[in-house]
Amino acid sequence: MDMCCRDNCNSSTPKSKDEINVDYSKHGIEGVNPGDKVIPSAYCWPAELVSPRVAYEAYEEEVPVIDMAGLNDQVAGGVVASDIEVVKTRIAAEMAMAAETWGVFNIVNHGVPVELLQRLKTEADMFFNLPMATKKELFIDKDATTGVVLRGYGFKVERNSAAKCSWSEGLFVTNDASFLQDCASKIHSQDCERKAFVATVLEYETALRKCTMQVLHLLAQGLGVDPEHFDRYSDEGSEIIQRWNYYPPCPEPDKTLGLLQHTDASLVTALELGDVGGFQVQRGGKWVAVRPQKNGFAILIGDMLEVMTRGKFYSVPHRAVVNKSKPRLSIGTFLAPNRTMDIISPPDLPTPAEQPDTRPEYRPFTFAEYVIHKFSKQPGRAFVRYSMQQKGASTLVA
């Protein structure tokens, strides 16, 4: 890794800052000046979409934390070969249980180098601190046919009856060479820095593909199915998409959201939460604040894995809340299946011993078909939960 220009590059996001010092316009928050105590109506969400309100660091219930040490050479003294299968069996069972009962779990000692993670976070931090005019040069690029976001910078205006703006900004990052070069040129002035940016993004993509595939294999083992079924969706044609998110402090955090509740279209998502709370998942009809794990990832079950497991694993609704004093940076990595292959369940998926017909059965469909459907919902939906009609049906329903 060429570090020729990095010795003097430091993260510019403050560790903690009162909202009166925030330059909101730099982060796409319009109509708010430093020192303002009231937010514009465009960011004020209806109470039914914000409630029930859970504070950003109100950790009343702990999401499962799964330690992958022993699988990734992270235990002092190592683990003898004869114990590896025992470790795998234990971790696979823990992941499968969490995927079924929570739809989310944290992983630590996952094998992704901490130094690489910090490098990527520094790049993301530098990007979000660019002038707004510069960031807008990378404005969101959409597919002309489907209108689905492919890559680029933008804000989130939710498709609901309120049509409100989220208190956040974000950048979709793919491995497209020209796009990465364009990003690098916006952030860095020196050629060696630009090369380092591209190398970091691609290195992180490779590391996260390996990590998420390892998680998928362990989930398959815990489910009792052949992991090769998932491999066929993650070979050539599959996608790794990064989403960098920045949430500025907010004068009235109880009235808005960083991101509205939703589920992910992916197989699985690996979310680096940063050091500040704000990520929440829905469980048992209430919202649960997820405690960030140092150098860890929150693993979310995506819609595609819920379909493949016929509802055994749960694609968890989640949202982002904001706070008055602390900015938050998070990095989500989505493992998406090959767009052209039919999404089907593993042929060896165990059938419940009791009430074997209670799980939904879906007709085959492609990820491309699903994405068009999910992202073309009409206003009025608080969040998208996609479902298929029973096997044999000819139409998709939401």
Coordinates of N, CA and C in Angstrom, one line a residue, residues 153-325:
Y153 N -23.6 10.2 -4.7 CA -23.9 11.0 -3.5 C -25.3 11.5 -3.5
G154 N -25.9 11.6 -2.3 CA -27.2 12.2 -2.2 C -27.8 12.2 -0.8
F155 N -29.0 12.7 -0.7 CA -29.7 12.8 0.5 C -30.9 11.8 0.4
K156 N -31.5 11.5 1.5 CA -32.7 10.6 1.5 C -34.0 11.3 1.7
V157 N -34.8 11.4 0.7 CA -36.2 11.9 0.8 C -37.1 10.6 0.8
E158 N -37.7 10.4 1.9 CA -38.5 9.1 2.0 C -39.7 9.1 1.2
R159 N -40.1 7.9 0.6 CA -41.3 7.8 -0.2 C -42.4 7.4 0.8
N160 N -43.0 8.4 1.4 CA -44.2 8.2 2.2 C -45.1 9.4 2.1
S161 N -46.3 9.3 2.7 CA -47.2 10.4 2.5 C -46.7 11.8 3.0
A162 N -45.7 11.7 3.9 CA -45.2 13.0 4.5 C -44.1 13.5 3.5
A163 N -43.4 12.6 2.8 CA -42.3 13.0 1.9 C -41.3 13.9 2.6
K164 N -40.9 13.4 3.7 CA -39.9 14.2 4.5 C -38.5 13.8 4.2
C165 N -37.6 14.7 4.6 CA -36.2 14.5 4.4 C -35.5 13.9 5.6
S166 N -34.6 13.0 5.4 CA -33.8 12.4 6.5 C -32.7 13.3 6.9
W167 N -32.3 13.3 8.2 CA -31.3 14.1 8.7 C -29.9 13.3 8.5
S168 N -29.5 13.3 7.2 CA -28.3 12.5 6.9 C -27.9 12.8 5.5
E169 N -26.7 12.4 5.1 CA -26.3 12.3 3.7 C -25.5 11.0 3.5
G170 N -25.4 10.6 2.3 CA -24.7 9.3 2.0 C -24.1 9.3 0.7
L171 N -23.2 8.3 0.5 CA -22.5 8.0 -0.7 C -22.6 6.5 -1.0
F172 N -23.2 6.1 -2.1 CA -23.1 4.7 -2.6 C -21.8 4.5 -3.3
V173 N -21.0 3.5 -3.0 CA -19.7 3.3 -3.5 C -19.7 1.9 -4.2
T174 N -19.3 1.8 -5.5 CA -19.1 0.5 -6.1 C -17.7 0.5 -6.6
N175 N -17.3 -0.7 -7.2 CA -16.0 -0.9 -7.7 C -15.8 -0.4 -9.1
D176 N -16.7 0.4 -9.7 CA -16.6 0.9 -11.0 C -15.3 1.8 -11.1
A177 N -14.4 1.5 -12.0 CA -13.1 2.2 -12.0 C -13.2 3.7 -12.2
S178 N -14.1 4.1 -13.2 CA -14.2 5.6 -13.5 C -14.8 6.3 -12.3
F179 N -15.8 5.6 -11.6 CA -16.4 6.3 -10.5 C -15.4 6.4 -9.4
L180 N -14.6 5.4 -9.1 CA -13.6 5.5 -8.0 C -12.6 6.6 -8.3
Q181 N -12.2 6.7 -9.6 CA -11.2 7.7 -9.9 C -11.9 9.1 -9.7
D182 N -13.1 9.2 -10.0 CA -13.8 10.5 -9.9 C -13.9 10.9 -8.4
C183 N -14.3 9.9 -7.5 CA -14.3 10.1 -6.1 C -12.9 10.5 -5.6
A184 N -11.9 9.8 -6.0 CA -10.5 10.1 -5.5 C -10.1 11.5 -5.9
S185 N -10.5 11.9 -7.1 CA -10.1 13.3 -7.5 C -10.8 14.4 -6.8
K186 N -12.0 14.1 -6.2 CA -12.7 15.1 -5.4 C -12.0 15.2 -4.0
I187 N -11.6 14.1 -3.5 CA -11.0 14.1 -2.1 C -9.6 14.5 -2.1
H188 N -8.8 14.1 -3.0 CA -7.3 14.2 -3.0 C -6.8 15.0 -4.2
S189 N -5.7 15.7 -3.9 CA -5.1 16.5 -4.9 C -3.9 15.9 -5.5
Q190 N -3.3 15.0 -4.8 CA -2.0 14.3 -5.2 C -2.3 12.9 -5.8
D191 N -1.5 12.6 -6.8 CA -1.8 11.3 -7.5 C -1.6 10.1 -6.6
C192 N -0.6 10.2 -5.7 CA -0.4 9.0 -4.8 C -1.5 8.8 -3.8
E193 N -2.1 9.9 -3.4 CA -3.3 9.9 -2.5 C -4.5 9.3 -3.2
R194 N -4.7 9.7 -4.5 CA -5.8 9.1 -5.3 C -5.6 7.6 -5.5
K195 N -4.4 7.2 -5.8 CA -4.2 5.7 -5.9 C -4.4 5.0 -4.6
A196 N -4.1 5.6 -3.5 CA -4.3 5.0 -2.2 C -5.8 4.9 -1.9
F197 N -6.5 5.9 -2.3 CA -8.0 5.9 -2.1 C -8.6 4.7 -2.8
V198 N -8.3 4.5 -4.1 CA -8.9 3.5 -4.9 C -8.4 2.1 -4.3
A199 N -7.2 2.0 -4.0 CA -6.7 0.7 -3.4 C -7.4 0.4 -2.1
T200 N -7.6 1.4 -1.3 CA -8.3 1.1 0.0 C -9.7 0.6 -0.2
V201 N -10.5 1.3 -1.1 CA -11.9 0.9 -1.3 C -11.9 -0.5 -1.9
L202 N -11.0 -0.9 -2.8 CA -11.0 -2.2 -3.4 C -10.6 -3.3 -2.4
E203 N -9.6 -2.9 -1.6 CA -9.1 -3.9 -0.6 C -10.2 -4.1 0.4
Y204 N -10.9 -3.1 0.8 CA -12.0 -3.2 1.8 C -13.1 -4.1 1.2
E205 N -13.5 -3.9 -0.1 CA -14.5 -4.7 -0.8 C -14.1 -6.2 -0.7
T206 N -12.8 -6.5 -1.1 CA -12.4 -7.9 -1.0 C -12.5 -8.5 0.4
A207 N -12.1 -7.7 1.4 CA -12.1 -8.2 2.7 C -13.6 -8.4 3.2
L208 N -14.5 -7.5 2.8 CA -15.9 -7.7 3.2 C -16.6 -8.8 2.5
R209 N -16.2 -9.0 1.2 CA -16.8 -10.2 0.5 C -16.4 -11.5 1.2
K210 N -15.1 -11.6 1.6 CA -14.6 -12.8 2.3 C -15.4 -12.9 3.6
C211 N -15.5 -11.8 4.4 CA -16.2 -11.8 5.7 C -17.6 -12.2 5.6
T212 N -18.4 -11.6 4.7 CA -19.8 -11.9 4.5 C -20.1 -13.3 4.0
M213 N -19.2 -13.8 3.1 CA -19.3 -15.1 2.7 C -19.1 -16.1 3.8
Q214 N -18.1 -15.8 4.6 CA -17.9 -16.7 5.8 C -19.1 -16.7 6.7
V215 N -19.7 -15.6 6.9 CA -20.9 -15.5 7.7 C -22.0 -16.3 7.0
L216 N -22.2 -16.2 5.7 CA -23.2 -17.0 5.0 C -23.0 -18.5 5.2
H217 N -21.7 -18.9 5.1 CA -21.4 -20.3 5.2 C -21.8 -20.8 6.6
L218 N -21.5 -20.0 7.6 CA -21.8 -20.4 9.0 C -23.3 -20.4 9.2
L219 N -24.0 -19.5 8.6 CA -25.5 -19.5 8.7 C -26.0 -20.7 8.1
A220 N -25.5 -21.1 6.9 CA -25.9 -22.3 6.2 C -25.7 -23.6 7.1
Q221 N -24.5 -23.6 7.7 CA -24.2 -24.7 8.6 C -25.2 -24.8 9.8
G222 N -25.5 -23.6 10.4 CA -26.4 -23.6 11.5 C -27.8 -23.9 11.1
L223 N -28.2 -23.6 9.8 CA -29.5 -23.9 9.3 C -29.6 -25.4 8.9
G224 N -28.4 -26.0 8.6 CA -28.4 -27.5 8.2 C -28.5 -27.7 6.7
V225 N -28.0 -26.7 5.9 CA -28.1 -26.8 4.5 C -26.7 -26.7 3.9
D226 N -26.5 -27.2 2.7 CA -25.3 -27.1 2.0 C -24.9 -25.7 1.6
P227 N -23.8 -25.2 2.1 CA -23.4 -23.8 1.8 C -23.2 -23.5 0.4
E228 N -22.9 -24.5 -0.4 CA -22.7 -24.3 -1.9 C -23.9 -23.6 -2.5
H229 N -25.1 -23.8 -1.9 CA -26.3 -23.2 -2.5 C -26.2 -21.7 -2.5
F230 N -25.5 -21.1 -1.5 CA -25.3 -19.7 -1.4 C -24.2 -19.2 -2.3
D231 N -23.2 -20.1 -2.4 CA -22.0 -19.8 -3.3 C -22.4 -19.4 -4.7
R232 N -23.4 -20.1 -5.2 CA -23.8 -19.9 -6.6 C -24.4 -18.5 -6.8
Y233 N -24.9 -17.9 -5.7 CA -25.4 -16.5 -5.9 C -24.3 -15.4 -5.7
S234 N -23.2 -15.8 -5.2 CA -22.2 -14.8 -4.8 C -20.9 -14.9 -5.7
D235 N -21.0 -15.7 -6.8 CA -19.9 -15.8 -7.7 C -19.9 -14.7 -8.7
E236 N -19.5 -14.9 -9.9 CA -19.5 -13.9 -10.9 C -20.9 -13.3 -11.1
G237 N -21.0 -12.0 -11.1 CA -22.3 -11.4 -11.3 C -22.9 -10.8 -10.0
S238 N -22.4 -11.3 -8.8 CA -22.9 -10.8 -7.6 C -22.2 -9.4 -7.3
E239 N -22.8 -8.7 -6.4 CA -22.3 -7.3 -6.1 C -22.0 -7.1 -4.7
I240 N -20.9 -6.3 -4.4 CA -20.7 -5.7 -3.1 C -20.8 -4.2 -3.3
I241 N -21.8 -3.7 -2.5 CA -22.1 -2.2 -2.6 C -21.8 -1.6 -1.2
Q242 N -21.1 -0.5 -1.2 CA -20.9 0.2 0.1 C -21.8 1.4 0.2
R243 N -22.3 1.7 1.3 CA -23.0 2.9 1.6 C -22.4 3.6 2.8
W244 N -21.8 4.8 2.5 CA -21.2 5.6 3.6 C -22.3 6.6 4.0
N245 N -22.5 6.6 5.3 CA -23.6 7.5 5.9 C -23.0 8.5 6.9
Y246 N -23.5 9.7 6.8 CA -23.1 10.7 7.8 C -24.3 11.3 8.4
Y247 N -24.4 11.4 9.7 CA -25.5 11.9 10.5 C -25.0 13.1 11.3
P248 N -25.3 14.4 10.9 CA -24.9 15.5 11.7 C -25.7 15.6 13.0
P249 N -25.1 16.3 14.0 CA -26.0 16.6 15.2 C -27.2 17.3 14.8
C250 N -28.3 17.2 15.6 CA -29.6 17.8 15.3 C -30.1 18.6 16.5
P251 N -30.6 19.8 16.3 CA -31.1 20.6 17.4 C -32.4 20.0 18.1
E252 N -33.2 19.3 17.2 CA -34.4 18.6 17.7 C -34.4 17.2 17.3
P253 N -33.6 16.3 17.9 CA -33.5 14.9 17.4 C -34.8 14.1 17.6
D254 N -35.7 14.5 18.5 CA -36.9 13.8 18.7 C -38.0 14.0 17.6
K255 N -37.7 14.9 16.7 CA -38.7 15.2 15.7 C -38.3 14.7 14.3
T256 N -37.2 14.1 14.2 CA -36.7 13.6 12.9 C -36.0 12.3 13.0
L257 N -35.6 11.8 11.8 CA -34.8 10.5 11.8 C -33.6 10.6 10.8
G258 N -32.6 9.9 11.1 CA -31.5 9.8 10.2 C -31.8 9.0 9.0
L259 N -32.5 7.9 9.2 CA -33.1 7.1 8.2 C -34.3 6.4 8.7
L260 N -35.4 6.4 7.8 CA -36.6 5.8 8.2 C -36.5 4.3 8.2
Q261 N -37.4 3.7 9.0 CA -37.3 2.2 9.1 C -37.4 1.5 7.8
H262 N -36.7 0.5 7.6 CA -36.7 -0.2 6.3 C -36.0 -1.6 6.5
T263 N -36.0 -2.4 5.5 CA -35.2 -3.6 5.5 C -34.3 -3.5 4.3
D264 N -33.2 -4.4 4.3 CA -32.3 -4.4 3.2 C -32.6 -5.4 2.2
A265 N -32.3 -5.1 0.9 CA -32.6 -6.1 -0.2 C -31.6 -7.2 -0.3
S266 N -30.5 -7.1 0.4 CA -29.3 -7.9 0.3 C -29.6 -9.3 0.8
L267 N -28.5 -10.2 0.6 CA -28.5 -11.4 1.3 C -28.1 -11.2 2.8
V268 N -27.0 -10.5 3.0 CA -26.7 -10.0 4.3 C -26.0 -8.6 4.2
T269 N -26.0 -7.9 5.2 CA -25.4 -6.6 5.3 C -24.5 -6.5 6.5
A270 N -23.2 -6.0 6.2 CA -22.3 -5.8 7.3 C -22.2 -4.3 7.6
L271 N -22.6 -3.9 8.8 CA -22.7 -2.5 9.1 C -21.7 -2.1 10.2
E272 N -20.7 -1.3 9.8 CA -19.8 -0.7 10.8 C -20.4 0.5 11.4
L273 N -20.7 0.4 12.7 CA -21.5 1.4 13.4 C -20.8 2.7 13.9
G274 N -19.5 2.6 13.9 CA -18.7 3.8 14.4 C -18.7 3.7 15.9
D275 N -18.5 4.9 16.6 CA -18.4 4.9 18.0 C -19.6 5.5 18.7
V276 N -20.6 6.0 17.9 CA -21.7 6.7 18.5 C -23.0 5.8 18.2
G277 N -23.8 5.8 19.2 CA -25.1 5.1 19.0 C -26.0 5.8 18.1
G278 N -27.1 5.1 17.7 CA -28.0 5.7 16.7 C -28.7 4.6 15.8
F279 N -28.1 3.5 15.7 CA -28.7 2.4 14.9 C -29.6 1.6 15.8
Q280 N -30.8 1.3 15.3 CA -31.8 0.6 16.1 C -32.6 -0.4 15.2
V281 N -32.9 -1.5 15.8 CA -33.7 -2.6 15.1 C -35.0 -2.8 15.8
Q282 N -35.9 -3.3 15.1 CA -37.3 -3.6 15.6 C -37.4 -5.0 16.1
R283 N -37.8 -5.2 17.3 CA -38.0 -6.5 17.9 C -39.2 -6.6 18.8
G284 N -40.1 -7.5 18.6 CA -41.2 -7.6 19.5 C -42.1 -6.4 19.6
G285 N -42.2 -5.7 18.5 CA -43.0 -4.5 18.4 C -42.4 -3.2 19.1
K286 N -41.1 -3.3 19.4 CA -40.4 -2.1 20.0 C -39.1 -1.9 19.3
W287 N -38.5 -0.8 19.5 CA -37.2 -0.4 18.9 C -36.1 -0.7 20.0
V288 N -35.0 -1.3 19.5 CA -33.9 -1.7 20.4 C -32.7 -1.0 19.9
A289 N -32.0 -0.2 20.7 CA -30.8 0.5 20.3 C -29.6 -0.5 20.3
V290 N -28.9 -0.5 19.3 CA -27.8 -1.5 19.1 C -26.5 -0.8 19.5
R291 N -25.8 -1.4 20.5 CA -24.6 -0.9 21.0 C -23.4 -1.2 20.0
P292 N -22.7 -0.2 19.6 CA -21.6 -0.4 18.7 C -20.5 -1.2 19.4
Q293 N -19.9 -2.2 18.6 CA -18.8 -3.0 19.1 C -17.5 -2.4 18.5
K294 N -16.5 -2.2 19.3 CA -15.3 -1.6 18.8 C -14.7 -2.5 17.7
N295 N -14.5 -1.9 16.5 CA -14.0 -2.7 15.4 C -14.8 -3.9 15.0
G296 N -16.1 -3.9 15.3 CA -16.9 -5.0 15.0 C -17.9 -4.6 13.8
F297 N -18.8 -5.5 13.5 CA -19.8 -5.3 12.5 C -21.2 -5.8 13.0
A298 N -22.2 -5.0 12.7 CA -23.6 -5.5 12.9 C -23.9 -6.3 11.6
I299 N -24.3 -7.5 11.7 CA -24.7 -8.3 10.6 C -26.2 -8.4 10.5
L300 N -26.8 -7.9 9.4 CA -28.2 -7.8 9.2 C -28.6 -8.9 8.2
I301 N -29.7 -9.6 8.5 CA -30.2 -10.6 7.6 C -31.0 -9.7 6.5
G302 N -30.8 -10.0 5.2 CA -31.5 -9.2 4.2 C -32.7 -10.0 3.7
D303 N -33.4 -9.2 2.9 CA -34.7 -9.8 2.3 C -34.4 -11.1 1.5
M304 N -33.3 -11.2 0.8 CA -33.1 -12.3 -0.1 C -32.8 -13.6 0.8
L305 N -32.2 -13.4 1.9 CA -31.9 -14.6 2.8 C -33.2 -15.0 3.5
E306 N -34.1 -14.1 3.8 CA -35.3 -14.4 4.4 C -36.2 -15.3 3.5
V307 N -36.2 -14.8 2.2 CA -36.9 -15.6 1.2 C -36.3 -17.0 1.0
M308 N -34.9 -17.0 0.9 CA -34.3 -18.3 0.6 C -34.5 -19.3 1.8
T309 N -34.7 -18.8 3.0 CA -34.9 -19.7 4.1 C -36.4 -19.8 4.5
R310 N -37.2 -19.3 3.6 CA -38.7 -19.4 3.7 C -39.1 -18.9 5.1
G311 N -38.5 -17.8 5.5 CA -38.9 -17.1 6.7 C -38.2 -17.6 8.0
K312 N -37.4 -18.6 7.8 CA -36.7 -19.1 9.0 C -35.8 -18.0 9.6
F313 N -35.0 -17.3 8.7 CA -34.2 -16.2 9.1 C -35.0 -14.9 8.8
Y314 N -34.8 -13.9 9.6 CA -35.7 -12.7 9.6 C -35.0 -11.5 9.1
S315 N -35.5 -10.9 8.1 CA -35.0 -9.6 7.6 C -35.5 -8.5 8.4
V316 N -34.6 -8.0 9.3 CA -35.0 -7.1 10.4 C -35.2 -5.7 9.9
P317 N -36.4 -5.1 10.3 CA -36.6 -3.6 10.1 C -35.6 -2.8 11.0
H318 N -35.0 -1.8 10.4 CA -34.1 -1.0 11.2 C -34.2 0.5 10.8
R319 N -33.6 1.3 11.6 CA -33.7 2.8 11.4 C -32.4 3.4 12.0
A320 N -32.3 4.7 11.7 CA -31.2 5.5 12.4 C -31.8 6.7 13.0
V321 N -31.5 6.9 14.3 CA -31.9 8.1 15.0 C -30.6 9.0 15.2
V322 N -30.9 10.3 15.5 CA -29.8 11.3 15.6 C -29.8 11.8 17.0
N323 N -28.8 12.7 17.3 CA -28.7 13.2 18.7 C -28.3 14.7 18.6
K324 N -28.3 15.4 19.7 CA -28.0 16.8 19.7 C -26.5 17.2 19.5
S325 N -25.6 16.4 20.0 CA -24.2 16.8 20.1 C -23.2 16.0 19.4

